[in-house]
Tab-separated table of C-alpha atoms and ligand atoms in Angstrom:
chain	number	residue	atom	x	y	z
R	1	UNK	CA	-5.003	11.813	25.350
R	2	UNK	CA	-3.490	14.293	27.774
R	3	UNK	CA	-0.007	13.831	29.214
R	4	UNK	CA	3.357	13.951	27.587
R	5	UNK	CA	3.212	10.979	25.243
R	6	UNK	CA	2.131	11.762	21.676
R	7	UNK	CA	-0.830	9.658	20.534
R	8	UNK	CA	-1.095	7.789	17.246
R	9	UNK	CA	-3.130	4.866	16.021
R	10	UNK	CA	-4.710	2.982	13.173
R	11	UNK	CA	-8.389	3.234	12.278
R	12	UNK	CA	-10.139	0.359	10.515
R	13	UNK	CA	-13.164	-1.893	10.750
R	14	UNK	CA	-12.215	-4.573	11.671
R	15	UNK	CA	-8.706	-3.669	12.772
R	16	UNK	CA	-7.755	-6.203	15.448
R	17	UNK	CA	-5.531	-8.089	12.980
R	18	UNK	CA	-3.450	-4.988	12.156
R	19	UNK	CA	0.318	-5.299	12.565
R	20	UNK	CA	0.766	-1.513	12.653
R	21	UNK	CA	1.009	-1.248	16.482
R	22	UNK	CA	3.845	-3.795	16.463
R	23	UNK	CA	5.626	-2.031	13.587
R	24	UNK	CA	5.337	1.478	15.040
R	25	UNK	CA	6.343	0.310	18.527
R	26	UNK	CA	9.544	-1.114	16.999
R	27	UNK	CA	10.145	2.120	15.049
R	28	UNK	CA	9.651	4.172	18.234
R	29	UNK	CA	12.082	2.026	20.248
R	30	UNK	CA	14.662	2.088	17.489
R	31	UNK	CA	14.568	5.889	17.071
R	32	UNK	CA	14.191	6.665	20.788
R	33	UNK	CA	10.816	8.366	20.294
R	34	UNK	CA	8.219	8.382	23.043
R	35	UNK	CA	4.732	7.763	21.677
R	36	UNK	CA	1.657	5.581	21.977
R	37	UNK	CA	0.057	3.769	19.032
R	38	UNK	CA	-3.352	2.117	19.413
R	39	UNK	CA	-5.963	0.227	17.425
R	40	UNK	CA	-9.221	2.095	16.771
R	41	UNK	CA	-12.142	0.049	15.464
R	42	UNK	CA	-14.673	2.754	14.560
R	43	UNK	CA	-18.077	1.770	13.145
R	44	UNK	CA	-19.001	3.556	9.886
R	45	UNK	CA	-21.724	5.694	11.485
R	46	UNK	CA	-19.319	6.954	14.173
R	47	UNK	CA	-16.222	7.299	11.988
R	48	UNK	CA	-16.215	11.027	11.294
R	49	UNK	CA	-17.044	12.001	14.873
R	50	UNK	CA	-14.474	9.634	16.402
R	51	UNK	CA	-11.669	10.782	14.118
R	52	UNK	CA	-12.491	14.428	14.866
R	53	UNK	CA	-12.554	13.638	18.605
R	54	UNK	CA	-9.161	11.908	18.407
R	55	UNK	CA	-7.554	15.051	16.983
R	56	UNK	CA	-9.574	17.436	19.187
R	57	UNK	CA	-8.192	15.608	22.238
R	58	UNK	CA	-4.617	16.148	21.099
R	59	UNK	CA	-4.016	13.047	18.942
R	60	UNK	CA	-1.106	13.617	16.532
R	61	UNK	CA	-1.638	11.122	13.738
R	62	UNK	CA	-3.652	8.210	12.404
R	63	UNK	CA	-3.132	5.493	9.878
R	64	UNK	CA	-6.284	4.656	7.983
R	65	UNK	CA	-6.875	1.152	6.728
R	66	UNK	CA	-9.703	-0.814	5.108
R	67	UNK	CA	-12.437	0.067	4.502
R	68	UNK	CA	-11.900	3.786	5.198
R	69	UNK	CA	-9.057	4.958	2.932
R	70	UNK	CA	-11.415	6.805	0.578
R	71	UNK	CA	-13.663	8.162	3.350
R	72	UNK	CA	-10.553	9.614	5.019
R	73	UNK	CA	-10.061	12.058	2.122
R	74	UNK	CA	-12.844	14.117	3.696
R	75	UNK	CA	-11.153	14.274	7.121
R	76	UNK	CA	-8.122	16.165	5.824
R	77	UNK	CA	-7.993	19.971	5.511
R	78	UNK	CA	-5.120	19.569	3.085
R	79	UNK	CA	-3.992	16.676	0.852
R	80	UNK	CA	-0.520	15.809	-0.424
R	81	UNK	CA	-0.310	15.358	-4.191
R	82	UNK	CA	0.294	11.622	-3.734
R	83	UNK	CA	-2.937	11.326	-1.734
R	84	UNK	CA	-4.766	13.227	-4.476
R	85	UNK	CA	-3.389	10.916	-7.174
R	86	UNK	CA	-4.184	7.815	-5.132
R	87	UNK	CA	-7.701	9.108	-4.456
R	88	UNK	CA	-7.262	7.763	-0.934
R	89	UNK	CA	-5.616	8.583	2.395
R	90	UNK	CA	-3.731	6.094	4.575
R	91	UNK	CA	-2.114	8.644	6.892
R	92	UNK	CA	-3.496	11.692	8.714
R	93	UNK	CA	-1.183	14.064	10.557
R	94	UNK	CA	-2.030	17.046	12.751
R	95	UNK	CA	0.473	19.787	12.029
R	96	UNK	CA	1.604	22.464	14.530
R	97	UNK	CA	-1.024	24.956	13.326
R	98	UNK	CA	-3.806	22.386	13.727
R	99	UNK	CA	-4.179	21.523	10.044
R	100	UNK	CA	-5.067	17.880	9.406
R	101	UNK	CA	-2.860	16.754	6.520
R	102	UNK	CA	-3.969	13.726	4.467
R	103	UNK	CA	-1.198	11.675	2.853
R	104	UNK	CA	-0.884	8.320	1.120
R	105	UNK	CA	2.333	6.396	1.719
R	106	UNK	CA	1.335	3.122	0.020
R	107	UNK	CA	2.888	3.937	-3.362
R	108	UNK	CA	6.121	5.198	-1.828
R	109	UNK	CA	6.199	2.048	0.305
R	110	UNK	CA	5.912	-0.181	-2.753
R	111	UNK	CA	8.599	1.747	-4.664
R	112	UNK	CA	10.971	1.629	-1.697
R	113	UNK	CA	10.517	-2.129	-1.325
R	114	UNK	CA	10.719	-2.860	-5.049
R	115	UNK	CA	13.585	-0.585	-6.006
R	116	UNK	CA	15.722	-0.474	-2.855
R	117	UNK	CA	15.069	-3.736	-1.008
R	118	UNK	CA	14.435	-5.988	-4.024
R	119	UNK	CA	16.670	-4.021	-6.448
R	120	UNK	CA	14.087	-4.126	-9.243
R	121	UNK	CA	14.430	-1.621	-12.106
R	122	UNK	CA	11.215	0.099	-13.214
R	123	UNK	CA	12.569	2.650	-15.684
R	124	UNK	CA	12.244	1.458	-19.276
R	125	UNK	CA	10.606	-1.832	-18.222
R	126	UNK	CA	7.286	-3.417	-19.208
R	127	UNK	CA	4.991	-3.698	-16.223
R	128	UNK	CA	1.742	-5.585	-15.740
R	129	UNK	CA	-0.519	-4.599	-12.846
R	130	UNK	CA	-3.276	-7.086	-12.092
R	131	UNK	CA	-6.291	-5.439	-10.458
R	132	UNK	CA	-7.916	-2.037	-10.854
R	133	UNK	CA	-9.189	-1.223	-7.357
R	134	UNK	CA	-7.806	1.143	-4.748
R	135	UNK	CA	-4.592	-0.826	-4.278
R	136	UNK	CA	-3.716	-0.520	-7.972
R	137	UNK	CA	-4.709	3.135	-8.136
R	138	UNK	CA	-2.486	3.986	-5.173
R	139	UNK	CA	0.728	2.846	-6.859
R	140	UNK	CA	0.208	4.107	-10.425
R	141	UNK	CA	1.526	7.659	-10.064
R	142	UNK	CA	4.761	6.693	-8.267
R	143	UNK	CA	5.415	3.879	-10.770
R	144	UNK	CA	4.763	6.155	-13.757
R	145	UNK	CA	7.106	8.755	-12.253
R	146	UNK	CA	9.920	6.229	-12.789
R	147	UNK	CA	9.174	6.168	-16.565
R	148	UNK	CA	8.503	2.510	-17.347
R	149	UNK	CA	8.158	1.632	-21.064
R	150	UNK	CA	4.511	0.737	-20.500
R	151	UNK	CA	2.106	-0.218	-17.730
R	152	UNK	CA	-0.672	-2.632	-18.659
R	153	UNK	CA	-3.522	-2.678	-16.130
R	154	UNK	CA	-5.411	-5.958	-16.360
R	155	UNK	CA	-8.605	-6.528	-14.440
R	156	UNK	CA	-11.294	-9.215	-14.192
R	157	UNK	CA	-13.783	-6.433	-14.957
R	158	UNK	CA	-12.184	-4.881	-18.037
R	159	UNK	CA	-14.066	-1.581	-17.826
R	160	UNK	CA	-12.498	-0.739	-14.460
R	161	UNK	CA	-9.025	-1.297	-15.949
R	162	UNK	CA	-9.832	0.915	-18.931
R	163	UNK	CA	-11.209	3.689	-16.736
R	164	UNK	CA	-8.150	3.602	-14.479
R	165	UNK	CA	-5.769	3.690	-17.454
R	166	UNK	CA	-7.664	6.648	-18.910
R	167	UNK	CA	-7.515	8.523	-15.592
R	168	UNK	CA	-3.713	8.237	-15.443
R	169	UNK	CA	-3.022	8.652	-19.186
R	170	UNK	CA	-1.564	12.165	-18.725
R	171	UNK	CA	1.188	10.686	-16.529
R	172	UNK	CA	2.584	8.055	-18.914
R	173	UNK	CA	2.133	5.166	-21.298
R	174	UNK	CA	-0.524	2.799	-20.000
R	175	UNK	CA	-3.375	0.603	-21.200
R	176	UNK	CA	-6.317	-1.093	-19.509
R	177	UNK	CA	-7.495	-4.585	-20.554
R	178	UNK	CA	-9.499	-7.596	-19.404
R	179	UNK	CA	-7.609	-10.767	-18.416
R	180	UNK	CA	-8.201	-12.482	-21.775
R	181	UNK	CA	-6.667	-9.612	-23.716
R	182	UNK	CA	-3.337	-9.339	-21.936
R	183	UNK	CA	-0.864	-9.347	-24.830
R	184	UNK	CA	2.863	-9.334	-25.262
R	185	UNK	CA	4.151	-11.427	-22.372
R	186	UNK	CA	6.372	-12.166	-20.638
R	187	UNK	CA	6.577	-8.945	-18.614
R	188	UNK	CA	9.589	-7.616	-16.703
R	189	UNK	CA	7.552	-6.896	-13.595
R	190	UNK	CA	4.112	-8.134	-12.538
R	191	UNK	CA	2.325	-6.656	-9.529
R	192	UNK	CA	-0.711	-8.417	-8.103
R	193	UNK	CA	-2.932	-5.638	-6.741
R	194	UNK	CA	-6.095	-7.751	-6.545
R	195	UNK	CA	-7.651	-8.916	-3.315
R	196	UNK	CA	-7.759	-12.491	-4.707
R	197	UNK	CA	-5.072	-13.731	-2.291
R	198	UNK	CA	-7.343	-12.886	0.650
R	199	UNK	CA	-9.633	-15.733	-0.381
R	200	UNK	CA	-6.810	-18.048	-1.469
R	201	UNK	CA	-7.499	-17.433	-5.172
R	202	UNK	CA	-5.201	-16.659	-8.072
R	203	UNK	CA	-6.371	-14.179	-10.732
R	204	UNK	CA	-7.299	-16.038	-13.900
R	205	UNK	CA	-4.510	-14.554	-16.044
R	206	UNK	CA	-2.633	-16.278	-18.913
R	207	UNK	CA	0.584	-18.107	-18.009
R	208	UNK	CA	2.390	-16.414	-20.925
R	209	UNK	CA	2.733	-13.248	-18.818
R	210	UNK	CA	5.506	-14.959	-16.831
R	211	UNK	CA	8.973	-15.831	-18.131
R	212	UNK	CA	12.357	-16.603	-16.565
R	213	UNK	CA	13.159	-12.872	-16.311
R	214	UNK	CA	9.870	-11.827	-14.672
R	215	UNK	CA	9.902	-10.358	-11.182
R	216	UNK	CA	6.538	-10.945	-9.463
R	217	UNK	CA	5.250	-8.894	-6.540
R	218	UNK	CA	2.125	-9.710	-4.548
R	219	UNK	CA	0.833	-6.745	-2.528
R	220	UNK	CA	-0.815	-9.319	-0.270
R	221	UNK	CA	1.100	-11.052	2.516
R	222	UNK	CA	0.442	-13.776	5.012
R	223	UNK	CA	2.020	-16.727	6.722
R	224	UNK	CA	4.316	-18.379	4.195
R	225	UNK	CA	3.971	-17.714	0.467
R	226	UNK	CA	0.717	-16.359	-0.955
R	227	UNK	CA	-1.079	-18.447	-3.615
R	228	UNK	CA	0.013	-15.914	-6.276
R	229	UNK	CA	3.664	-16.111	-5.200
R	230	UNK	CA	3.548	-19.923	-5.313
R	231	UNK	CA	1.907	-19.870	-8.756
R	232	UNK	CA	4.551	-17.514	-10.180
R	233	UNK	CA	7.385	-19.632	-8.773
R	234	UNK	CA	5.854	-22.789	-10.257
R	235	UNK	CA	5.854	-21.061	-13.643
R	236	UNK	CA	9.589	-20.379	-13.350
R	237	UNK	CA	9.670	-16.625	-12.770
R	238	UNK	CA	12.926	-14.905	-11.734
R	239	UNK	CA	11.633	-14.212	-8.234
R	240	UNK	CA	8.293	-13.726	-6.483
R	241	UNK	CA	7.742	-11.974	-3.164
R	242	UNK	CA	4.747	-11.174	-0.945
R	243	UNK	CA	4.052	-7.613	0.214
R	244	UNK	CA	5.639	-7.614	3.685
R	245	UNK	CA	8.175	-5.031	2.562
R	246	UNK	CA	5.502	-2.680	1.237
R	247	UNK	CA	3.663	-2.950	4.568
R	248	UNK	CA	6.731	-1.983	6.566
R	249	UNK	CA	7.951	0.698	4.127
R	250	UNK	CA	4.580	2.485	3.984
R	251	UNK	CA	4.599	2.486	7.786
R	252	UNK	CA	8.113	3.965	7.807
R	253	UNK	CA	6.922	6.753	5.479
R	254	UNK	CA	4.022	7.520	7.850
R	255	UNK	CA	6.428	7.532	10.797
R	256	UNK	CA	8.673	9.977	8.954
R	257	UNK	CA	5.752	12.290	8.241
R	258	UNK	CA	4.777	12.284	11.914
R	259	UNK	CA	8.171	12.257	13.624
R	260	UNK	CA	10.600	13.714	11.054
R	261	UNK	CA	12.859	10.666	11.095
R	262	UNK	CA	12.736	7.605	8.835
R	263	UNK	CA	13.359	4.435	10.844
R	264	UNK	CA	15.344	1.477	9.535
R	265	UNK	CA	12.928	-1.072	8.133
R	266	UNK	CA	15.208	-4.137	7.927
R	267	UNK	CA	14.945	-5.189	11.593
R	268	UNK	CA	11.135	-4.837	11.575
R	269	UNK	CA	10.818	-6.806	8.348
R	270	UNK	CA	12.997	-9.571	9.792
R	271	UNK	CA	10.940	-9.686	12.984
R	272	UNK	CA	7.660	-9.900	11.045
R	273	UNK	CA	8.715	-12.555	8.562
R	274	UNK	CA	10.433	-14.653	11.224
R	275	UNK	CA	7.379	-14.767	13.482
L	1	ATR	P1	-8.621	-2.713	-3.149
L	1	ATR	O1	-8.862	-1.367	-2.591
L	1	ATR	O2	-7.937	-3.690	-2.219
L	1	ATR	O3	-7.951	-2.671	-4.480
L	1	ATR	P2	-11.176	-3.198	-4.431
L	1	ATR	O4	-11.300	-1.778	-4.853
L	1	ATR	O5	-12.349	-3.929	-3.911
L	1	ATR	O6	-10.094	-3.362	-3.297
L	1	ATR	O7	-10.530	-4.002	-5.643
L	1	ATR	C1	-10.263	-5.372	-5.579
L	1	ATR	C2	-9.559	-5.784	-6.862
L	1	ATR	O8	-9.279	-7.179	-6.800
L	1	ATR	C3	-10.384	-5.566	-8.118
L	1	ATR	O9	-9.500	-5.288	-9.184
L	1	ATR	C4	-11.058	-6.926	-8.284
L	1	ATR	O10	-11.484	-7.191	-9.597
L	1	ATR	P3	-12.930	-6.671	-10.104
L	1	ATR	O11	-12.799	-5.196	-10.344
L	1	ATR	O12	-13.199	-7.427	-11.356
L	1	ATR	O13	-13.895	-7.005	-8.983
L	1	ATR	C5	-9.899	-7.811	-7.901
L	1	ATR	N1	-10.280	-9.178	-7.499
L	1	ATR	C6	-10.824	-9.572	-6.328
L	1	ATR	N2	-10.970	-10.914	-6.292
L	1	ATR	C7	-10.490	-11.387	-7.467
L	1	ATR	C8	-10.348	-12.687	-8.032
L	1	ATR	N3	-10.727	-13.789	-7.379
L	1	ATR	N4	-9.798	-12.792	-9.263
L	1	ATR	C9	-9.400	-11.685	-9.935
L	1	ATR	N5	-9.515	-10.428	-9.463
L	1	ATR	C10	-10.038	-10.277	-8.239
């Protein structure tokens, strides 16, 4: 990692499928920054040592993806408040004095895509989040900061939803329920934060959650529409989109943390969804 080019990368296991090298290479070209960005597939038993070695050899920053976002909390000397709220780190940055800063840009990425790209209003609206794992946890604080009327967290395992709602209760009005007890539809905004799309499934939620004014967001993405996006469209929602924008926006936030400049995301999003 010697030489003049600053080193970055993404750590996961597996990680070969990651689109981050493509995204960050486009950001670097667009902003005229000289850097390298590589894939690092570290096995669990070697994770801590390999991450430490990356920074010891001059590496400047890492993205952290599945399954290491929680483990990465321990690799930071300092956490941003959004990483603390999320209980997970997706970005590590080595600062000038050698501190390893742990950040989480997922929530900011979702908000940027929802509010700026998709022009969705959160303030004063009724929001349903499906899922109560790390993906849901990561977006709660930034959503609550926009003062929605209420956030209902619905999860297949009701207890996880209740525990998550209780953990964030000081930040706003929210409730945790099991799928059968989701009341008061249709919602203004529904966010699918489950991993159900990864196996081609749709969460077993009541159809009454969706109406003609409902905006539906699937954090998952893939070739074409996700099963959840298709299901929402079939039920006549206002619009339904997969999470390509969140992917690119969280990357742009990481890039800004590392390089001090926020790249334009539109061209990267177009390139990804066209290919
Ligand atoms: P992540 O960090 O991606 O959120 P996770 O912590 O494993 O991953 O959480 C996965 C989420 O997807 C959970 O809310 C899980 O529900 P359970 O807590 O009941 O397991 C949800 N999930 C996964 N597959 C699902 C399916 N087929 N239907 C509904 N929910 C599903």
